[in-house]
Amino acid sequence: ACATHTLSHMLVDMPSNRKAHPSGLWAGLPWFFQQWSRDELVSLYALMLEGNYHASKKILLNYL
């Protein structure tokens, strides 16, 4: 339950016109606010297990 809670709070949804920080997952809250491809892509499986297919698809399409 704690891992699910943390995962949901690291998910950010920015408007599509913001190229500096697209939608994705922060890599290391609260110490730094960056999006790392490795951390995001590994976390996609956890998002899909939680049923958050829309966020998983959006993150994956950002990298494609």
Coordinates of C-alpha atoms in Angstrom, one line a residue:
A1 CA 0.0 0.0 0.0
C2 CA 2.9 2.4 0.8
A3 CA 4.6 1.7 -2.5
T4 CA 1.3 2.3 -4.4
H5 CA 0.8 5.6 -2.5
T6 CA 4.4 6.7 -3.3
L7 CA 4.1 5.8 -7.0
S8 CA 0.9 7.8 -7.4
H9 CA 2.5 10.8 -5.8
M10 CA 5.5 10.7 -8.1
L11 CA 3.4 10.7 -11.2
V12 CA 3.1 14.2 -12.8
D13 CA 0.8 15.2 -15.6
M14 CA 2.0 18.3 -17.4
P15 CA 0.2 19.9 -20.3
S16 CA 1.4 18.5 -23.6
N17 CA 2.7 21.9 -24.7
R18 CA 5.4 21.9 -21.9
K19 CA 8.4 20.3 -23.5
A20 CA 10.7 21.0 -20.5
H21 CA 8.8 18.7 -18.2
P22 CA 6.5 16.3 -20.0
S23 CA 4.2 14.0 -18.2
G24 CA 6.0 11.3 -16.4
L25 CA 7.5 10.2 -13.0
W26 CA 9.8 12.2 -10.8
A27 CA 12.9 10.2 -10.1
G28 CA 13.9 11.2 -6.6
L29 CA 11.5 13.2 -4.6
P30 CA 12.0 15.0 -2.2
W31 CA 15.7 15.4 -2.9
F32 CA 15.6 16.3 -6.6
F33 CA 13.0 16.9 -9.3
Q34 CA 14.1 15.2 -12.5
Q35 CA 12.7 12.7 -14.8
W36 CA 15.1 9.8 -15.6
S37 CA 14.2 7.5 -18.5
R38 CA 15.5 4.5 -16.7
D39 CA 13.4 5.0 -13.6
E40 CA 10.3 5.9 -15.6
L41 CA 10.5 2.9 -18.0
V42 CA 11.1 0.5 -15.1
S43 CA 8.1 1.9 -13.3
L44 CA 5.7 1.4 -16.2
Y45 CA 5.1 -2.2 -15.2
A46 CA 4.0 -1.0 -11.7
L47 CA 1.7 1.6 -13.2
M48 CA 0.1 -1.1 -15.4
L49 CA -0.3 -3.5 -12.5
E50 CA -2.2 -0.7 -10.7
G51 CA -4.5 -0.2 -13.8
N52 CA -3.1 3.1 -14.8
Y53 CA -2.8 2.3 -18.5
H54 CA -3.3 5.9 -19.6
A55 CA -0.2 7.2 -17.8
S56 CA 1.8 4.2 -18.9
K57 CA 0.9 4.8 -22.5
K58 CA 1.6 8.5 -22.3
I59 CA 5.1 8.0 -20.7
L60 CA 6.0 5.3 -23.3
L61 CA 4.9 7.5 -26.2
N62 CA 7.0 10.4 -24.9
Y63 CA 10.1 8.2 -25.4
L64 CA 9.0 6.8 -28.8

